[in-house]
CSV table of C-alpha atoms in Angstrom, one decimal:
chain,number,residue,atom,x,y,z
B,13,UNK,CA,-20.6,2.7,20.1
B,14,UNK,CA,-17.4,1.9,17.9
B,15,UNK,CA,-15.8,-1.6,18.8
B,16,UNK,CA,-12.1,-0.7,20.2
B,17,UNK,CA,-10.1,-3.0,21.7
B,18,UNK,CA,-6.7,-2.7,23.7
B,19,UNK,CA,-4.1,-5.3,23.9
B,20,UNK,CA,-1.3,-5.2,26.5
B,21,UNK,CA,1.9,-7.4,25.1
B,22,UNK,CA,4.2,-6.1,27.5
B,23,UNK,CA,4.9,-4.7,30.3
B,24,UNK,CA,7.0,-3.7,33.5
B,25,UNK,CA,9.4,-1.6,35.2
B,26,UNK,CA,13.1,-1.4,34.8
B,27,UNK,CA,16.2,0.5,35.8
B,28,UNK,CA,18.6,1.0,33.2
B,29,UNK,CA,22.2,2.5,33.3
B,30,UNK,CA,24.4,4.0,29.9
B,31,UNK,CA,24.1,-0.2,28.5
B,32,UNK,CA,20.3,0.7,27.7
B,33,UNK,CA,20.6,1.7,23.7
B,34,UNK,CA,19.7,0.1,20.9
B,35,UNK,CA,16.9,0.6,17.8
B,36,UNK,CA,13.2,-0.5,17.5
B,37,UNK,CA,12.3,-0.9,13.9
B,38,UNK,CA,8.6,-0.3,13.2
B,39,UNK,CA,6.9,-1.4,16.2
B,40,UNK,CA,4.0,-3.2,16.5
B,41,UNK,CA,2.7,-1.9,19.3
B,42,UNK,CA,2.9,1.6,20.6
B,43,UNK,CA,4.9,2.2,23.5
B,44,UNK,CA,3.4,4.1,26.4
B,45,UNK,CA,6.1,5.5,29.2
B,46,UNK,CA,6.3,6.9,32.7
B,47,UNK,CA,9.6,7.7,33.6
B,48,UNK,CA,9.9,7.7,37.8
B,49,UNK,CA,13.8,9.2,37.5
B,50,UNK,CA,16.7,9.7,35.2
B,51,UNK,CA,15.6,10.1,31.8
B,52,UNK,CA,16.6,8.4,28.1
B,53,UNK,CA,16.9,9.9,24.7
B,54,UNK,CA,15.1,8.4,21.4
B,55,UNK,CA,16.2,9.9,18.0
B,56,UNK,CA,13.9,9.5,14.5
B,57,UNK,CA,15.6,8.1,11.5
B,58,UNK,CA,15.3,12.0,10.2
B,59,UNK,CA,16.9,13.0,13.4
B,60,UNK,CA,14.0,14.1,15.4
B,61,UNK,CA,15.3,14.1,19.3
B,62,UNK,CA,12.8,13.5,22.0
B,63,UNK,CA,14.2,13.3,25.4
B,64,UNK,CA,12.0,11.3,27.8
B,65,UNK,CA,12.5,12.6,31.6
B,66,UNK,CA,11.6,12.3,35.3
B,67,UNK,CA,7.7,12.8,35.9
B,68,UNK,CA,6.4,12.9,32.1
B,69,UNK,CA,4.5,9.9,30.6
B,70,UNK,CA,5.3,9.2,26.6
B,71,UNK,CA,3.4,7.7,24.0
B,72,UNK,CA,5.9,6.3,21.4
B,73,UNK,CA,3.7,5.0,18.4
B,74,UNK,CA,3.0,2.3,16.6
B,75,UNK,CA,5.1,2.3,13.7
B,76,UNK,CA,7.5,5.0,14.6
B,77,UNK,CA,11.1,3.8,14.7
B,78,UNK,CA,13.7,5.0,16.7
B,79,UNK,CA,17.3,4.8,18.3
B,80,UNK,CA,17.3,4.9,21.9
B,81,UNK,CA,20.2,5.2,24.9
B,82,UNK,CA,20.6,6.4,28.8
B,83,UNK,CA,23.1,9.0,29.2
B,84,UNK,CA,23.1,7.4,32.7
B,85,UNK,CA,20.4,6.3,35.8
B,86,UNK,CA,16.8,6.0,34.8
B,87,UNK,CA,14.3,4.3,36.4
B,88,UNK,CA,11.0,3.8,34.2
B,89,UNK,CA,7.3,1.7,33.9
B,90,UNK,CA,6.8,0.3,30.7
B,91,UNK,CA,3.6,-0.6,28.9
B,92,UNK,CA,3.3,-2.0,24.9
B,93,UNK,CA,0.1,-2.0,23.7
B,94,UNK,CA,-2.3,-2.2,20.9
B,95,UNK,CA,-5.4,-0.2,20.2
B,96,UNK,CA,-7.7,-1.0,17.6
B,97,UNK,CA,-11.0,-0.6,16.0
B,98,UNK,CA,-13.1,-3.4,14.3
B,99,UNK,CA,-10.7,-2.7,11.1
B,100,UNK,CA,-7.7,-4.6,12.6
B,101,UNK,CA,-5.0,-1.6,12.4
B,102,UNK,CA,-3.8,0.3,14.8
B,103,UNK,CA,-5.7,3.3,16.1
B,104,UNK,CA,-2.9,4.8,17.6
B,105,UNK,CA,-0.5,4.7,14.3
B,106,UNK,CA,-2.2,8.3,13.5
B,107,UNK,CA,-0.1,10.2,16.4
B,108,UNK,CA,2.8,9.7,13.9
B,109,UNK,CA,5.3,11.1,16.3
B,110,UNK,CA,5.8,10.6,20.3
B,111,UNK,CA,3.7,13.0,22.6
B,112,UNK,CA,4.0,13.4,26.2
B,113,UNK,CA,2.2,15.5,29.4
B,114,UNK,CA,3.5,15.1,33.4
B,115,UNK,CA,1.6,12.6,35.8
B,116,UNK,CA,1.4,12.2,39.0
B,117,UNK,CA,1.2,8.4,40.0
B,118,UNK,CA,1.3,4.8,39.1
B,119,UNK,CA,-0.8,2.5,41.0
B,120,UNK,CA,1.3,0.1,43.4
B,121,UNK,CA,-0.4,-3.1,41.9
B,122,UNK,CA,-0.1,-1.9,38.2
B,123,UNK,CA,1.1,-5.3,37.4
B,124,UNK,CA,-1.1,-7.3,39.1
B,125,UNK,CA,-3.1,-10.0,36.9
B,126,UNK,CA,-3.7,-12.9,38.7
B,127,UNK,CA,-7.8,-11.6,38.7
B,128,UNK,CA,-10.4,-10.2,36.4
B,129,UNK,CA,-10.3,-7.4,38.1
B,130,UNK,CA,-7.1,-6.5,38.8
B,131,UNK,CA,-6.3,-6.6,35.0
B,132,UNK,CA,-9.4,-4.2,34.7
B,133,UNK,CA,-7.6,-2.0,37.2
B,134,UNK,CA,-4.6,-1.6,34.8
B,135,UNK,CA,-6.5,-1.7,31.7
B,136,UNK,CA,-8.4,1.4,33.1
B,137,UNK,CA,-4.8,3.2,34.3
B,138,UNK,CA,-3.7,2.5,30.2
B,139,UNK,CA,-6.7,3.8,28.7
B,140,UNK,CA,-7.3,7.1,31.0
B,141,UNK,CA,-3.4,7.4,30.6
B,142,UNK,CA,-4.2,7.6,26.9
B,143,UNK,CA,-6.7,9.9,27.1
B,144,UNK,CA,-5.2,12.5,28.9
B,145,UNK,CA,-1.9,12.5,26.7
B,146,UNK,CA,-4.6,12.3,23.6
B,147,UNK,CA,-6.9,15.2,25.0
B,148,UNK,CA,-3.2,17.6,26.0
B,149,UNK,CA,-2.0,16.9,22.6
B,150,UNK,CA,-5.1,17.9,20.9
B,151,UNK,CA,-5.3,14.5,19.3
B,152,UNK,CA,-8.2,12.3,18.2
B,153,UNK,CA,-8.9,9.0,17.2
B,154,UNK,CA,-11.6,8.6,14.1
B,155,UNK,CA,-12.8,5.2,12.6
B,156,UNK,CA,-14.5,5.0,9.5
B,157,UNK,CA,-17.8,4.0,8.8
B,158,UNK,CA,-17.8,0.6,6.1
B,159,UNK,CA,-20.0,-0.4,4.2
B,160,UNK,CA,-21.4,-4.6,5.2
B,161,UNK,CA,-19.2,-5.8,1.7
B,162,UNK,CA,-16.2,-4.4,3.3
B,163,UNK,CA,-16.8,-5.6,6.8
B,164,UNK,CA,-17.8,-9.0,5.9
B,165,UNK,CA,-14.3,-9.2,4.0
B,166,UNK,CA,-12.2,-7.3,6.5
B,167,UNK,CA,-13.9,-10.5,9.1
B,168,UNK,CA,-12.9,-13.0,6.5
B,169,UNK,CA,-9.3,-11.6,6.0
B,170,UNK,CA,-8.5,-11.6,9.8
B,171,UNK,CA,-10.3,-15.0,10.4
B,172,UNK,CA,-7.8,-16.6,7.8
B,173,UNK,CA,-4.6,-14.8,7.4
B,174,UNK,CA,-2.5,-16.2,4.4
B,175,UNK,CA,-1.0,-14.4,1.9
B,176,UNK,CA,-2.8,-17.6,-0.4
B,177,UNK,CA,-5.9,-15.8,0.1
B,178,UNK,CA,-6.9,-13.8,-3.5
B,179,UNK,CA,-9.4,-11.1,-4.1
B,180,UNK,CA,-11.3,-13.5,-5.7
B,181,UNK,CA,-11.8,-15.9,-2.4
B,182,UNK,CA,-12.0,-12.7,-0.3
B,183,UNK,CA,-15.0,-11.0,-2.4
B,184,UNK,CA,-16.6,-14.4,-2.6
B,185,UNK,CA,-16.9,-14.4,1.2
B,186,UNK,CA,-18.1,-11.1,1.2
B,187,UNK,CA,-21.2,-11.7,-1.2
B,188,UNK,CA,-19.9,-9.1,-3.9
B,189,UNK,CA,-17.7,-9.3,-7.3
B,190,UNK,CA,-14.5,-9.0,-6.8
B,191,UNK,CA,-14.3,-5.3,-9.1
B,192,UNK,CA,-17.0,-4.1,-6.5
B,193,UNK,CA,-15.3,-5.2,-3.3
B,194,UNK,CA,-12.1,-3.2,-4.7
B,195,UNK,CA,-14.2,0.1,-5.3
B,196,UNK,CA,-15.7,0.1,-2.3
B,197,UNK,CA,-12.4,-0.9,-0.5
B,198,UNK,CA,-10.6,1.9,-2.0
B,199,UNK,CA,-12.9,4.3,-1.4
B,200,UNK,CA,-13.8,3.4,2.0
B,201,UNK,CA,-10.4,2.4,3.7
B,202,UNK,CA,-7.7,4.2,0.6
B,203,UNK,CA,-6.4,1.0,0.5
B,204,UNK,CA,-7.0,-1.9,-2.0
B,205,UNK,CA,-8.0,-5.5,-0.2
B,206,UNK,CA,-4.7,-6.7,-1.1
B,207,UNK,CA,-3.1,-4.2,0.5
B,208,UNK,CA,-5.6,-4.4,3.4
B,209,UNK,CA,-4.3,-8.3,3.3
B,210,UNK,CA,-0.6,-7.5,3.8
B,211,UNK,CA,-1.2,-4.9,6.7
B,212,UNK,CA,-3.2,-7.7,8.7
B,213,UNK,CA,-0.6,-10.7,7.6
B,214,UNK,CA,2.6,-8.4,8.7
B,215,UNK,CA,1.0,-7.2,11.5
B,216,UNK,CA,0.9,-10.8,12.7
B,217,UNK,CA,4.2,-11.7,11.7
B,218,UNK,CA,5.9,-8.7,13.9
B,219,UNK,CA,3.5,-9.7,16.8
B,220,UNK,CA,4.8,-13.6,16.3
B,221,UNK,CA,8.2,-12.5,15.5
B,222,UNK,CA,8.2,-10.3,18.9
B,223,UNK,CA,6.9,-13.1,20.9
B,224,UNK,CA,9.8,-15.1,20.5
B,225,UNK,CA,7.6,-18.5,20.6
B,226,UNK,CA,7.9,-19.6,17.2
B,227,UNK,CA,10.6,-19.8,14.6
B,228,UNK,CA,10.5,-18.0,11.0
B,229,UNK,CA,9.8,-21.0,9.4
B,230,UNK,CA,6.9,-21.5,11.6
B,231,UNK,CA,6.1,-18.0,11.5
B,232,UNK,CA,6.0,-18.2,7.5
B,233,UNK,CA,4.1,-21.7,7.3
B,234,UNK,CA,1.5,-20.1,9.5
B,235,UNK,CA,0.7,-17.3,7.4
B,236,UNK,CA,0.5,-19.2,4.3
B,237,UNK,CA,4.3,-18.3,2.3
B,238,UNK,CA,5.9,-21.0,-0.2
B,239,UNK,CA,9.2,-20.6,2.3
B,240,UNK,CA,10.9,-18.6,5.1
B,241,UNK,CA,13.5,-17.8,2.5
B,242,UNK,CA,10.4,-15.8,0.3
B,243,UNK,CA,9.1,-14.6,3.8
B,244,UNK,CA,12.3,-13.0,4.8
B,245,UNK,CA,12.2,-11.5,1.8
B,246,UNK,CA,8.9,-10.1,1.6
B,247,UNK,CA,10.0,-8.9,5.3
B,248,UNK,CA,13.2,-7.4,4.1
B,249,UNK,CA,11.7,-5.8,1.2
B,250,UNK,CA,8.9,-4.1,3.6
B,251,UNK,CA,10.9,-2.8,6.8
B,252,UNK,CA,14.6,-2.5,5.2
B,253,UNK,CA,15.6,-5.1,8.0
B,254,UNK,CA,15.2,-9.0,8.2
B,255,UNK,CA,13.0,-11.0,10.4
B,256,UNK,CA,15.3,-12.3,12.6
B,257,UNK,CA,17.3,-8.4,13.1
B,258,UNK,CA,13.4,-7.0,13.7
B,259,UNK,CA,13.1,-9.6,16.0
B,260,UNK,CA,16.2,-8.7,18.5
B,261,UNK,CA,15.5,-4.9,18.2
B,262,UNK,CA,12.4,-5.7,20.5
B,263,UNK,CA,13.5,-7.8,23.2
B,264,UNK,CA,15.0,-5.1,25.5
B,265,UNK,CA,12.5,-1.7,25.2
């Protein structure tokens, strides 16, 4: 059975008025709604309007930016989570675009964690949620198969996240030249394992970032850059906005 794991970041419920607007810049985490009344509007950067209303669950994905207001009352549960595989990335960044289908209730303790299993409760609610908007959408989730030089570095990589790390170190950890590890990485994932290296160390620094706990100079020691200066940068240069700007687009949706 493939290893998947889900990670709830955030959740809640909320009621919003026409002040609820804003823009979430490639998210993390995908965004899973149930909207109890009211509705709210999110528009792509290529104009692509979804309208998200009374008695429909949404799943927003990873990845998928958007501008968002209230044309006036809505009352909403929220839920931002993470789905992966053994690979690291995002299982649910292959919707690409926000589906929805109607439901029909929310369980009255949704929120409750204080035991194992009441989180189990609302880890159950997420997943079946997700597999009925999957399964209406005619959507599935495939993970690839990898050979053991590509595990064993993909292990390495997200056991030590640094941008220091080299091809060099990461096939040496694997057991395999570094021109073999980049073959079979290619081949197997259509990445290269520097590029696999980047997905995992940005990931982290939008998860961090979104936190709110550390600073983006702590954020940029941590994952191994010369300065925050050359991390805001690299940021910049990846999501056309800056850490700290990516940072407030996430602390109210």
């Amino acid at each position: 059975m493939n290893k998947i794991s889900l990670q709830l970041t955030h959740s809640g419920r909320r009621l919003t008025d026409k002040s609820f607007k804003g823009t979430v810049i490639s998210p993390t985490e995908s965004r899973l709604y149930f909207i109890l009344s009211g509705s709210f509007v999110i528009v792509s950067p290529n104009n692509e309007k979804t309208v998200l209303s009374q008695g429909n669950s949404y799943l927003i994905p990873s990845g998928y930016s958007f501008d968002y207001y209230c044309p006036d009352e809505m009352d909403h549960v929220f839920f931002h989570v993470t789905l992966t595989a053994f690979d690291g990335l995002d299982l649910l960044r292959s919707v690409e675009r926000p589906i929805s289908r109607p439901f029909e209730s929310i369980p009255e303790d949704v929120f409750r964690f204080k035991t194992i299993v009441e989180s189990l409760k609302t880890e159950a609610f997420i997943i079946a949620s997700l597999h009925a908007l999957l399964l209406e959408n005619n959507m599935n989730l495939d993970t690839n198969p990898y050979s053991k030089e590509v595990k064993k570095a993909m292990e390495y990589v997200q056991r030590n996240l640094s941008v220091q790390l080299s091809v060099k170190d990461i096939a040496k950890n694997a057991f395999t030249a570094p021109s073999t590890l980049s073959r079979k990485f290619r081949k197997e994932t259509s990445m290269s394992p520097g590029e696999y290296l980047d997905s995992m160390v940005f990931r982290e620094a939008k998860r961090l970032l979104k936190s709110g706990k550390h600073s983006i100079l702590e954020i940029s020691e941590r994952l191994g850059f010369s300065d925050q200066f050359y991390f805001s940068r690299r940021f910049t240069e990846k999501y056309g906005v800056s850490p700290s700007k990516y940072r407030r687009s996430h602390l109210d949706i």
